[in-house]
Phi, psi and omega in degrees: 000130176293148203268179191207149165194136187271307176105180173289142164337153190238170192299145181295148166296097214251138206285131186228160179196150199224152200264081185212049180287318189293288199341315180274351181126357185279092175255129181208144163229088147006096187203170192172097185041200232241160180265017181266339160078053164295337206222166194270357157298348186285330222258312183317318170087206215207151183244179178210176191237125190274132180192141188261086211275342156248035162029065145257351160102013196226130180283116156283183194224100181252121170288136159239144199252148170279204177220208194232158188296325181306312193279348190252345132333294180295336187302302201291342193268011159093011182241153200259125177301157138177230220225124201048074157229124162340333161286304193296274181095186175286118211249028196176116150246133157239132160244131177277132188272114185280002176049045118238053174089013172218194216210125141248147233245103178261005198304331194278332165333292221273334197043072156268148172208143159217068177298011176271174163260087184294124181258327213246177188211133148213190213191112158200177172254087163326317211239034156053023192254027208098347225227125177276135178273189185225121166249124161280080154309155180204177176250071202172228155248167176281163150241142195222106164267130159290106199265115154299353152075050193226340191104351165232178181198140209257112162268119204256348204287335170296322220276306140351312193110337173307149184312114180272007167305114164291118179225161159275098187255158170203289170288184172190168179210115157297152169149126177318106182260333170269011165071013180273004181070023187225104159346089163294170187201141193244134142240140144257159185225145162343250180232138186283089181278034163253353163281352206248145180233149164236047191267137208277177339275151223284145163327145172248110158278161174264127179213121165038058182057015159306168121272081175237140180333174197245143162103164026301310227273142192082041112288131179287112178290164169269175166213144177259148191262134171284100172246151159279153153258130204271345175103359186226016162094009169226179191235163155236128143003109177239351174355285204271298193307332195298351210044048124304317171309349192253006178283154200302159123322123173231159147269124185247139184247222146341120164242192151210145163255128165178148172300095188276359204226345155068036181241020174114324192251164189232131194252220187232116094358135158208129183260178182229143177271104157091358197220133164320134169280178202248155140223100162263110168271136177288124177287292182096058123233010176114350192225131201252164176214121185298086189241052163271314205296304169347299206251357177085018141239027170294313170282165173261183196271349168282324185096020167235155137345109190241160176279088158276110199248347200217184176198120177243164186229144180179158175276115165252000183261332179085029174247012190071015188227134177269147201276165150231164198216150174217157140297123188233192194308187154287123163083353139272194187243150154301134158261151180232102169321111180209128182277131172256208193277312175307296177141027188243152197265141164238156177273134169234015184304295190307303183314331202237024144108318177319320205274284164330312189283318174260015184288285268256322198251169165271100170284178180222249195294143169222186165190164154216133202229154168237122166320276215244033168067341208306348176090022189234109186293141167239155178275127169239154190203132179222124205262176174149141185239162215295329203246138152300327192285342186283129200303309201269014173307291201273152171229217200215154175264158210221139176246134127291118190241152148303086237233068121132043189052059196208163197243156193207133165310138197233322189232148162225062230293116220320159194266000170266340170278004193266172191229201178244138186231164198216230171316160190156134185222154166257159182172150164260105191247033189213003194007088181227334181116337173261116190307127196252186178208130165267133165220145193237113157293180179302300163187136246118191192294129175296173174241120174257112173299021221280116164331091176263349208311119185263179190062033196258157180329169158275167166214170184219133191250163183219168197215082202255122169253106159324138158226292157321284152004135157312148196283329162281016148079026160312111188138328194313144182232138195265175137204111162218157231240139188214114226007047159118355185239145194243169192191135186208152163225128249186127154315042202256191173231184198105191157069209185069203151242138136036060158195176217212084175347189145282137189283315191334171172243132183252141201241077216247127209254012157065200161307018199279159193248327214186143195238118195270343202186124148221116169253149179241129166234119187261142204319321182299327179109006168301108185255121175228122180254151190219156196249155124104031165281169187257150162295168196001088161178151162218156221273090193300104193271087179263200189271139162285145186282000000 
């Protein structure tokens, strides 16, 4: 066994990042309807997704774009938009990461398309073949590319089984929920547009003497669909046989797929605008049972209902019980979810500092990530509020760390740069270790965010491929153990606001020398450890036979 030390701690980091998206090749614009925000389709924006879609070891970048009222129009009336007409603009970018710090821009290469108003972006291998496909939630129908594993890629989603309905969808999640070694898909959804008119001229509602658009609340909420993977490249609807059809009509945002209950099966996270959230615990009989009010994450610590929009998951205790943390409104707080030992939740935002510290923004994408390798996950959030008339539309994106258990500003993204931001992922899209960020405003330019921070930690990335398993190995639960400290993470998909991380896992080992125990439990229930990997790299893990 490699011997490891740690030392006394070393000083917090001080975080640094530099803005360098045209430099690498992310040229994109951004949009979502006019800019006066009539109507509540202008205000949510669209996420994007981190995904290594031709397996070089390097995370690509996929955007999804909104659209305009005229084309979203034609949608609901059953015509088809359309599409990269200067007016139309681009509704889908992947840019391929060329691994030197740039980026070529492949959509078309690639047979990407979206002619819809695209919200949400995800990444998984549906169909176990090597290869990650891209799934397009919309304000329309979804889309399901298939990856030809050529470098192009086939959209499958009628042909799939996905719903061929105009709907407003917006997060989604893969995970195995039967345990069959095959992806499964979670979609959520919004506003019930067979309830909803755009018909002009649009409603006005009041906020603090505004004239601003109108909803969620007074808007008809939705329900999201639940597909099996049938194991032959389609899905079927299980909504209803799962007991999900009996859940209330929600605005459903953000979803995460992850065992949230530490009982082997992986369940469901859903935040809601305006609504209570959903915690669907997996039964492991085909059927879930709605238990946030139960377990303590329907609510906030007020016992109110919050506009939830992003959702990050993370350990920040070093206990192996994952924290949930979700983004809300202006003039409200983030609540931070923390799980005790029975597996039921208390909100702890006023105690540890969160509650005060997030009153001031609108939150979206948030994560917890560690910044400076130090072996400590920090909260990032990227804000804006919703009405242009208001002073505080643009904000800023903020990273927090945790300090002797208090949450304490670590970052700011400087204040002449700032906008109204939306959708945002992390990813080491440079595999140097230090964790980066895309972020996509209401509109404009995206932002890449690249880590410079100096003195930052040793680390250990890990890479997990199933073979019993789903091949992305979603379900996995981590635990590596390192000079004297555990540290643990679980695979999941999701989260964000409607947008999709680097999946790997990062580990950041502080002054650690050496990494003593990485145990693994794979979704199949297969336990495996392995000694002696290397540090700042990272490591392609597959399931033991």
């Amino acid at each position: 066994m490699l011997s490891a030390s740690r030392g006394a701690p070393p000083p917090p980091t001080e975080l640094k990042f530099s803005e360098v998206a045209a430099a690498a090749g992310l040229r994109a614009s951004m949009r979502c309807g006019g800019p006066e925000k009539r109507w509540i389709t202008e205000a949510n924006g669209s996420g994007l997704a981190w995904l290594d879609y031709d397996n070089d070891g390097r995370m690509d970048l996929l955007i999804v774009n909104g659209s305009n009222m005229d084309e979203l129009r034609r949608t609901l009336k059953g015509e088809m938009p359309v599409v990269n007409t200067p007016e139309s603009g681009r509704g889908v970018y992947l840019f391929h990461n060329l691994g030197n710090g740039r980026f070529e821009d492949v959509t078309e290469r690639a047979g990407l398309r979206n002619p819809y108003w695209g919200t949400g972006a995800n990444a998984a291998d549906f169909n176990n073949d090597g290869y990650l496909d891209i799934l397009i939630t919309a304000l329309g129908r979804d889309l399901l590319y298939r990856n030809n594993g050529n470098g192009t890629f086939t959209e499958v989603g009628g042909a799939a089984g996905l719903s061929r309905e105009v709907a407003w969808h917006t997060g989604s999640a893969f995970g195995d929920f039967d345990g069959d070694g095959w992806l499964d898909l979670y979609v959520s959804s919004y506003i019930d547009l067979k309830q909803f008119s755009l018909a002009e001229p649009a409603p006005v509602c009041d906020y603090l003497g505004q004239k601003v658009f109108c909803g969620p609340i007074g808007l008809p909420g939705a329900r999201g669909i639940l597909y099996h993977n049938n194991r032959d490249g389609t899905f079927s609807d299980l909504t209803k046989s799962a007991g999900l059809a009996d859940l209330a009509p929600s605005h459903g945002f953000s979803v995460v797929a992850d065992d949230f209950n530490q009982d082997g099966r992986t369940d469901l996270f859903i935040a809601n605008d305006s609504d209570p959230n959903f915690l669907l615990l997996n039964r492991g009989d085909g059927t879930f049972r709605e238990a946030a009010l139960e377990r303590g994450v329907a609510f906030n610590a007020d016992g109110r209902a919050q506009s939830n929009m992003g959702v990050a998951v993370g350990d920040l205790t070093h206990t192996g019980r994952m924290d949930l943390l979700t983004t809300t409104f202006h003039h409200d707080y983030f609540p931070l979810f923390r799980q005790d030992a029975s597996g039921y939740y208390a909100e702890v935002a006023a105690q540890t500092g969160l509650a005060s510290m997030t009153s001031q923004y609108l939150g979206w994408a948030c994560g917890l990530t560690d910044f400076d390798n130090g072996g400590t996950q920090m909260f990032w959030t990227a804000n804006g509020h919703v009405y242009p008339q208001v002073d505080t539309y643009f904000q800023p994106l903020a990273i927090f760390r945790v300090l002797t258990g208090k949450f304490t500003p670590a970052w700011m993204y400087p204040g002449a740069l700032q906008n109204s931001y939306r959708g945002a992922a992390s990813a080491d899209y440079d595999n140097d270790g230090g964790m980066d960020l895309a972020v996509l405003p209401i509109a404009g330019a995206p932002l890449l965010l690249h880590n410079e921070s100096a003195s930052r930690g040793a680390w250990i990335g890990l890479t997990l491929q199933g073979r019993k398993s789903n091949r992305d190995a979603i379900g996995a639960r981590v635990r590596v153990d390192a000079c004297g400290t555990s540290q643990y993470d679980n695979v999941r998909n999701g989260g964000s606001y409607i947008s999709h991380n680097d999946p790997r896992l990062h580990f950041g080992l502080g002054n650690c020398t050496a990494v003593t125990r990485v145990e693994i439990r794979w979704p199949s229930g297969v336990k495996q450890e392995l000694a002696g990997l290397p540090l700042n790299q990272y490591s392609r893990i597959e399931e033991a036979q």
